[in-house]
Coordinates of N, CA and C in Angstrom, one line a residue:
M1 N -6.6 -28.3 9.6 CA -8.0 -27.2 10.3 C -9.0 -27.1 10.0
T2 N -10.1 -26.7 10.8 CA -11.8 -26.7 10.1 C -11.7 -25.1 9.9
I3 N -12.5 -25.4 9.1 CA -14.0 -24.6 7.6 C -13.8 -23.0 9.1
E4 N -14.2 -23.5 9.5 CA -14.8 -21.9 10.6 C -13.5 -21.2 10.7
L5 N -12.2 -21.9 11.2 CA -11.0 -21.8 11.0 C -10.1 -21.1 9.7
Q6 N -10.3 -21.9 8.5 CA -10.2 -21.1 7.8 C -10.9 -19.6 6.9
M7 N -12.2 -20.0 7.8 CA -13.1 -18.9 7.3 C -12.4 -17.7 8.6
L8 N -11.7 -17.9 9.3 CA -11.1 -16.7 10.6 C -10.0 -16.4 9.8
G9 N -9.4 -17.1 9.5 CA -8.0 -16.2 8.7 C -7.8 -15.4 7.1
W10 N -9.2 -15.9 6.2 CA -9.9 -15.8 5.7 C -10.3 -13.7 5.6
A11 N -11.0 -13.8 6.8 CA -11.4 -13.1 6.8 C -10.5 -12.1 7.8
T12 N -10.5 -12.6 8.5 CA -9.0 -11.6 8.9 C -8.0 -10.2 7.9
A13 N -7.7 -11.6 6.4 CA -6.9 -10.7 5.4 C -8.6 -9.4 4.9
L14 N -9.3 -10.1 4.9 CA -10.4 -9.5 4.4 C -10.2 -8.3 5.1
G15 N -9.9 -7.9 6.2 CA -10.0 -7.2 7.9 C -9.0 -5.7 7.0
F16 N -7.8 -6.2 6.7 CA -6.8 -5.5 6.1 C -7.1 -5.1 4.7
V17 N -8.1 -5.4 4.0 CA -8.8 -5.1 2.8 C -9.4 -3.9 2.9
Y18 N -10.8 -4.3 3.8 CA -11.1 -3.7 4.3 C -9.9 -1.4 4.7
V19 N -9.5 -1.9 5.7 CA -9.1 -0.9 6.2 C -7.9 -0.6 4.5
F20 N -7.3 -0.8 4.3 CA -6.8 -0.4 3.0 C -7.0 0.4 1.8
V21 N -8.6 -0.6 1.4 CA -8.7 0.4 1.2 C -9.9 1.9 0.9
A22 N -10.2 1.1 2.4 CA -10.6 3.3 3.1 C -9.3 4.5 3.2
I23 N -8.0 3.3 3.3 CA -7.1 4.6 3.2 C -6.8 5.4 2.2
G24 N -7.5 3.7 0.8 CA -6.7 4.2 -0.4 C -7.4 5.8 -1.2
F25 N -8.7 5.2 -0.6 CA -9.9 5.9 -0.7 C -9.6 7.5 -0.7
A26 N -9.2 8.0 0.7 CA -8.4 8.8 1.7 C -7.4 9.5 1.6
T27 N -6.2 9.0 0.4 CA -5.1 8.7 0.2 C -5.7 9.7 -1.6
W28 N -6.0 9.1 -2.2 CA -6.4 9.5 -3.3 C -7.2 11.3 -3.6
Q29 N -8.4 11.2 -2.7 CA -8.7 12.8 -2.4 C -7.2 13.3 -1.8
R30 N -6.9 13.1 -0.5 CA -6.6 13.9 0.2 C -4.9 13.9 0.0
G31 N -4.4 12.8 -1.0 CA -3.3 13.6 -1.3 C -1.6 12.6 -0.6
L32 N -0.8 12.2 -1.5 CA -0.1 10.9 -0.8 C 0.6 11.9 0.3
K33 N 0.9 13.5 0.5 CA 1.4 14.2 1.6 C 0.8 14.2 3.0
W34 N -0.6 13.8 2.4 CA -1.2 13.7 3.8 C -1.1 12.3 4.1
N35 N -1.3 12.0 3.0 CA -0.5 10.0 3.7 C 0.4 10.1 4.6
T36 N 1.3 10.2 4.7 CA 2.8 10.7 5.0 C 3.6 11.1 6.0
G37 N 2.4 12.9 5.7 CA 2.8 13.2 7.0 C 1.9 12.9 8.3
N38 N 2.1 14.1 9.6 CA 1.6 13.7 11.0 C 0.8 14.2 11.4
R39 N -0.3 14.4 10.2 CA -2.4 14.0 9.9 C -2.4 15.8 11.3
D40 N -0.9 16.8 11.1 CA -1.9 18.2 12.3 C -1.9 19.3 12.3
D41 N -2.8 19.3 10.7 CA -3.7 20.4 10.0 C -4.7 20.1 9.8
A42 N -5.9 20.8 9.7 CA -7.4 20.6 9.5 C -7.5 20.1 8.0
V43 N -8.0 18.8 7.6 CA -8.2 18.5 6.3 C -9.7 18.8 5.8
Q44 N -9.7 19.1 5.2 CA -11.2 18.8 3.5 C -12.0 17.1 4.1
P45 N -13.0 17.2 4.7 CA -13.9 16.0 4.4 C -13.8 15.9 3.6
L46 N -13.5 13.6 3.7 CA -13.5 13.3 2.7 C -15.1 13.2 1.7
G47 N -15.1 12.7 0.4 CA -15.6 12.2 -0.6 C -16.7 11.6 0.1
K48 N -17.6 11.5 -0.6 CA -18.6 10.6 -0.8 C -18.2 9.0 -0.4
H49 N -17.4 9.1 -1.4 CA -16.8 7.2 -1.6 C -16.4 7.0 -0.6
A50 N -15.1 7.9 -0.4 CA -14.4 8.0 0.9 C -15.1 8.1 2.5
Q51 N -16.0 8.0 2.8 CA -16.4 8.3 3.6 C -17.5 6.6 4.0
R52 N -18.4 6.3 2.7 CA -18.8 4.9 2.8 C -17.4 4.1 2.4
A53 N -16.3 4.1 2.0 CA -15.4 2.7 2.6 C -14.7 2.9 3.9
N54 N -14.7 4.0 4.5 CA -14.1 4.2 5.8 C -15.9 3.7 6.9
R55 N -17.2 4.4 6.6 CA -17.7 3.4 7.5 C -17.7 1.8 7.0
A56 N -17.5 1.1 6.0 CA -18.0 0.0 5.5 C -16.4 -0.4 6.7
S57 N -15.0 0.0 6.2 CA -13.8 -0.3 7.2 C -14.6 0.1 9.5
R58 N -14.8 0.8 9.1 CA -15.2 0.5 10.8 C -16.8 -0.2 11.0
N59 N -17.7 -0.5 9.9 CA -19.0 -1.8 10.3 C -18.0 -2.9 9.9
F60 N -17.3 -3.6 9.8 CA -17.1 -4.9 9.3 C -15.8 -4.9 11.0
L61 N -15.4 -3.3 11.6 CA -14.4 -4.4 12.9 C -15.3 -4.1 14.2
E62 N -15.8 -2.8 14.1 CA -17.2 -3.8 14.8 C -18.2 -5.5 14.8
T63 N -18.2 -5.7 13.6 CA -18.9 -7.4 13.6 C -17.7 -8.4 13.8
F64 N -16.3 -7.8 13.6 CA -15.0 -8.9 13.2 C -15.2 -9.6 14.7
P65 N -15.0 -8.8 15.6 CA -14.7 -9.4 16.8 C -15.5 -10.4 17.1
F66 N -16.9 -10.2 17.3 CA -18.3 -11.2 17.2 C -17.8 -12.8 16.8
F67 N -17.1 -12.3 15.4 CA -16.7 -13.9 14.4 C -16.1 -14.2 14.8
A68 N -14.9 -13.5 15.5 CA -13.9 -14.0 15.8 C -13.7 -15.4 17.4
A69 N -14.9 -14.5 18.1 CA -14.5 -14.9 19.8 C -15.5 -16.5 18.6
A70 N -16.7 -16.6 18.3 CA -17.5 -17.5 18.0 C -17.0 -18.1 17.5
T71 N -15.7 -18.2 16.8 CA -15.1 -18.7 15.6 C -14.4 -20.0 16.5
L72 N -13.3 -19.3 17.5 CA -12.7 -19.5 17.8 C -13.4 -20.2 19.7
A73 N -14.1 -19.9 19.0 CA -15.0 -21.2 20.5 C -15.7 -22.0 19.9
V74 N -16.4 -21.9 19.1 CA -17.0 -23.4 18.5 C -15.3 -24.4 18.1
V75 N -14.6 -23.8 18.0 CA -13.3 -25.0 17.6 C -12.7 -25.7 19.0
V76 N -12.6 -24.2 20.1 CA -12.4 -24.9 21.0 C -13.6 -25.6 21.6
A77 N -14.7 -25.3 21.5 CA -15.2 -26.4 22.4 C -15.8 -27.7 21.0
D78 N -15.0 -27.7 20.7 CA -15.1 -28.9 19.4 C -16.6 -29.4 19.1
R79 N -16.9 -28.2 19.2 CA -18.5 -28.3 17.9 C -18.6 -28.2 16.5
T80 N -17.5 -28.0 16.4 CA -18.0 -27.7 14.4 C -19.1 -28.6 14.0
G81 N -19.4 -27.7 13.1 CA -20.1 -28.6 12.1 C -20.4 -28.1 10.8
T82 N -21.6 -28.8 10.0 CA -21.7 -27.8 9.1 C -23.2 -27.1 9.0
Q83 N -23.8 -26.5 10.4 CA -24.2 -25.0 11.3 C -23.1 -24.6 11.4
T84 N -21.9 -24.7 12.2 CA -20.9 -24.0 11.6 C -20.0 -23.6 11.3
A85 N -19.7 -24.4 10.1 CA -19.6 -24.2 9.2 C -20.2 -23.7 8.1
L86 N -20.9 -23.1 7.6 CA -22.5 -22.9 6.8 C -22.4 -21.1 7.2
G87 N -22.3 -21.1 8.4 CA -22.2 -20.2 9.4 C -21.3 -19.1 9.0
A88 N -19.7 -19.3 9.4 CA -18.5 -19.2 8.5 C -18.5 -18.7 7.7
E89 N -18.6 -20.1 6.7 CA -18.5 -19.7 5.4 C -19.5 -18.0 5.0
I90 N -21.0 -17.9 5.2 CA -22.3 -16.7 4.4 C -21.3 -16.1 5.4
Y91 N -20.0 -15.5 6.1 CA -19.8 -14.6 6.7 C -18.8 -13.9 5.9
L92 N -18.7 -14.7 6.5 CA -17.1 -14.2 4.5 C -17.5 -13.6 3.1
I93 N -18.8 -14.4 3.0 CA -19.2 -14.2 1.6 C -19.7 -12.8 2.3
A94 N -21.5 -13.2 2.8 CA -21.6 -11.1 2.8 C -20.3 -10.4 2.8
R95 N -19.6 -10.5 3.7 CA -18.3 -9.4 3.8 C -17.8 -8.9 2.5
V96 N -17.5 -10.2 1.8 CA -16.9 -9.2 1.0 C -18.6 -8.7 0.2
L97 N -18.8 -9.3 -0.1 CA -20.2 -8.3 -1.6 C -20.0 -7.1 -0.3
Y98 N -20.1 -7.2 1.3 CA -20.3 -5.2 1.4 C -20.0 -4.5 1.6
L99 N -18.5 -5.0 0.9 CA -17.8 -3.0 0.7 C -18.4 -2.6 -0.8
P100 N -18.0 -3.4 -1.8 CA -17.8 -2.9 -2.8 C -20.0 -2.0 -2.6
I101 N -21.0 -2.6 -2.5 CA -21.7 -1.9 -2.1 C -21.6 -1.3 -1.3
Y102 N -21.8 -1.8 0.0 CA -21.8 -0.3 0.3 C -21.2 1.2 -0.4
I103 N -19.6 1.0 -0.7 CA -18.8 1.8 -1.5 C -19.5 2.3 -2.6
A104 N -20.9 1.5 -3.1 CA -22.1 1.9 -4.8 C -22.8 2.3 -3.7
G105 N -23.3 2.1 -3.2 CA -23.7 2.9 -2.2 C -25.8 3.1 -2.4
I106 N -25.8 1.5 -2.0 CA -27.2 0.4 -2.0 C -27.9 -0.3 -1.3
P107 N -28.1 1.0 -0.6 CA -29.3 0.3 0.5 C -29.0 -0.6 0.8
Y108 N -30.4 -0.7 0.1 CA -31.7 -2.2 0.9 C -30.5 -3.3 0.4
L109 N -29.7 -3.6 -0.4 CA -29.3 -4.9 -0.3 C -27.7 -5.0 0.8
R110 N -27.2 -3.1 0.6 CA -26.0 -3.4 1.8 C -26.9 -3.7 3.2
T111 N -28.2 -3.4 3.6 CA -28.7 -4.6 5.0 C -28.8 -5.8 4.5
L112 N -29.4 -6.6 3.9 CA -29.7 -7.8 3.6 C -27.5 -8.1 4.1
V113 N -27.0 -7.9 2.6 CA -26.3 -8.4 3.1 C -25.2 -8.6 4.7
Y114 N -25.5 -7.2 5.8 CA -25.3 -6.8 6.5 C -26.1 -8.4 7.5
I115 N -27.4 -8.3 6.9 CA -28.8 -9.4 8.3 C -27.0 -10.3 7.6
A116 N -27.2 -10.9 6.7 CA -26.4 -12.4 6.6 C -25.1 -12.4 6.4
S117 N -23.8 -11.4 7.3 CA -22.6 -11.8 8.5 C -23.5 -12.0 9.6
I118 N -24.8 -11.1 10.0 CA -24.6 -11.5 11.5 C -25.8 -12.7 12.2
W119 N -26.1 -13.4 10.0 CA -26.7 -14.4 10.7 C -26.6 -15.8 10.2
G120 N -24.5 -15.9 10.3 CA -23.6 -16.4 10.5 C -23.2 -16.1 11.6
I121 N -22.6 -15.1 11.6 CA -22.4 -15.4 14.0 C -23.1 -16.3 14.1
L122 N -24.3 -15.8 13.9 CA -25.7 -16.9 14.9 C -25.1 -18.6 15.1
Q123 N -25.2 -18.2 13.7 CA -25.7 -19.7 13.4 C -24.1 -20.7 14.8
M124 N -23.6 -20.4 14.3 CA -22.3 -19.9 15.5 C -22.8 -20.3 16.9
L125 N -23.6 -19.1 16.5 CA -23.1 -18.8 18.3 C -24.5 -20.1 18.7
E126 N -25.2 -20.5 17.6 CA -26.0 -21.0 18.2 C -26.0 -22.9 18.4
A127 N -25.0 -22.2 17.9 CA -23.8 -24.5 18.1 C -23.1 -24.4 19.5
I128 N -22.7 -22.6 20.2 CA -21.9 -22.9 21.4 C -23.5 -23.2 22.1
L129 N -24.2 -22.1 22.6 CA -25.4 -22.0 23.5 C -26.1 -23.5 23.5
F130 N -26.0 -23.5 22.3 CA -27.6 -24.0 22.8 C -26.9 -25.8 22.0

């Protein structure tokens, strides 16, 4: 199995971590009854850490399809190499770092880590297009 596909597998698992962390923060604030209920009633707004976890989760879901598509295209086109492996690894490392940085509220570092994840995708995209 290629490094790119391994990183895709780990990124998929990481996606679950993002979702479960966001759910965990919301449940911690709103309670188990809210989590297991129908959620028909109005709820209190989430606190800042729960909101950040939710936004980080949504952000992951915005970048992951591009990463997955680039990964699959690179592998199917047999265009894997050092550049694409590094791009996939950087994407994954950046996304691992992004969640705690976002929840902690470190704005400039968060942006740099986000840019690194996009750079990783672009490295793979370059191998496909050029």
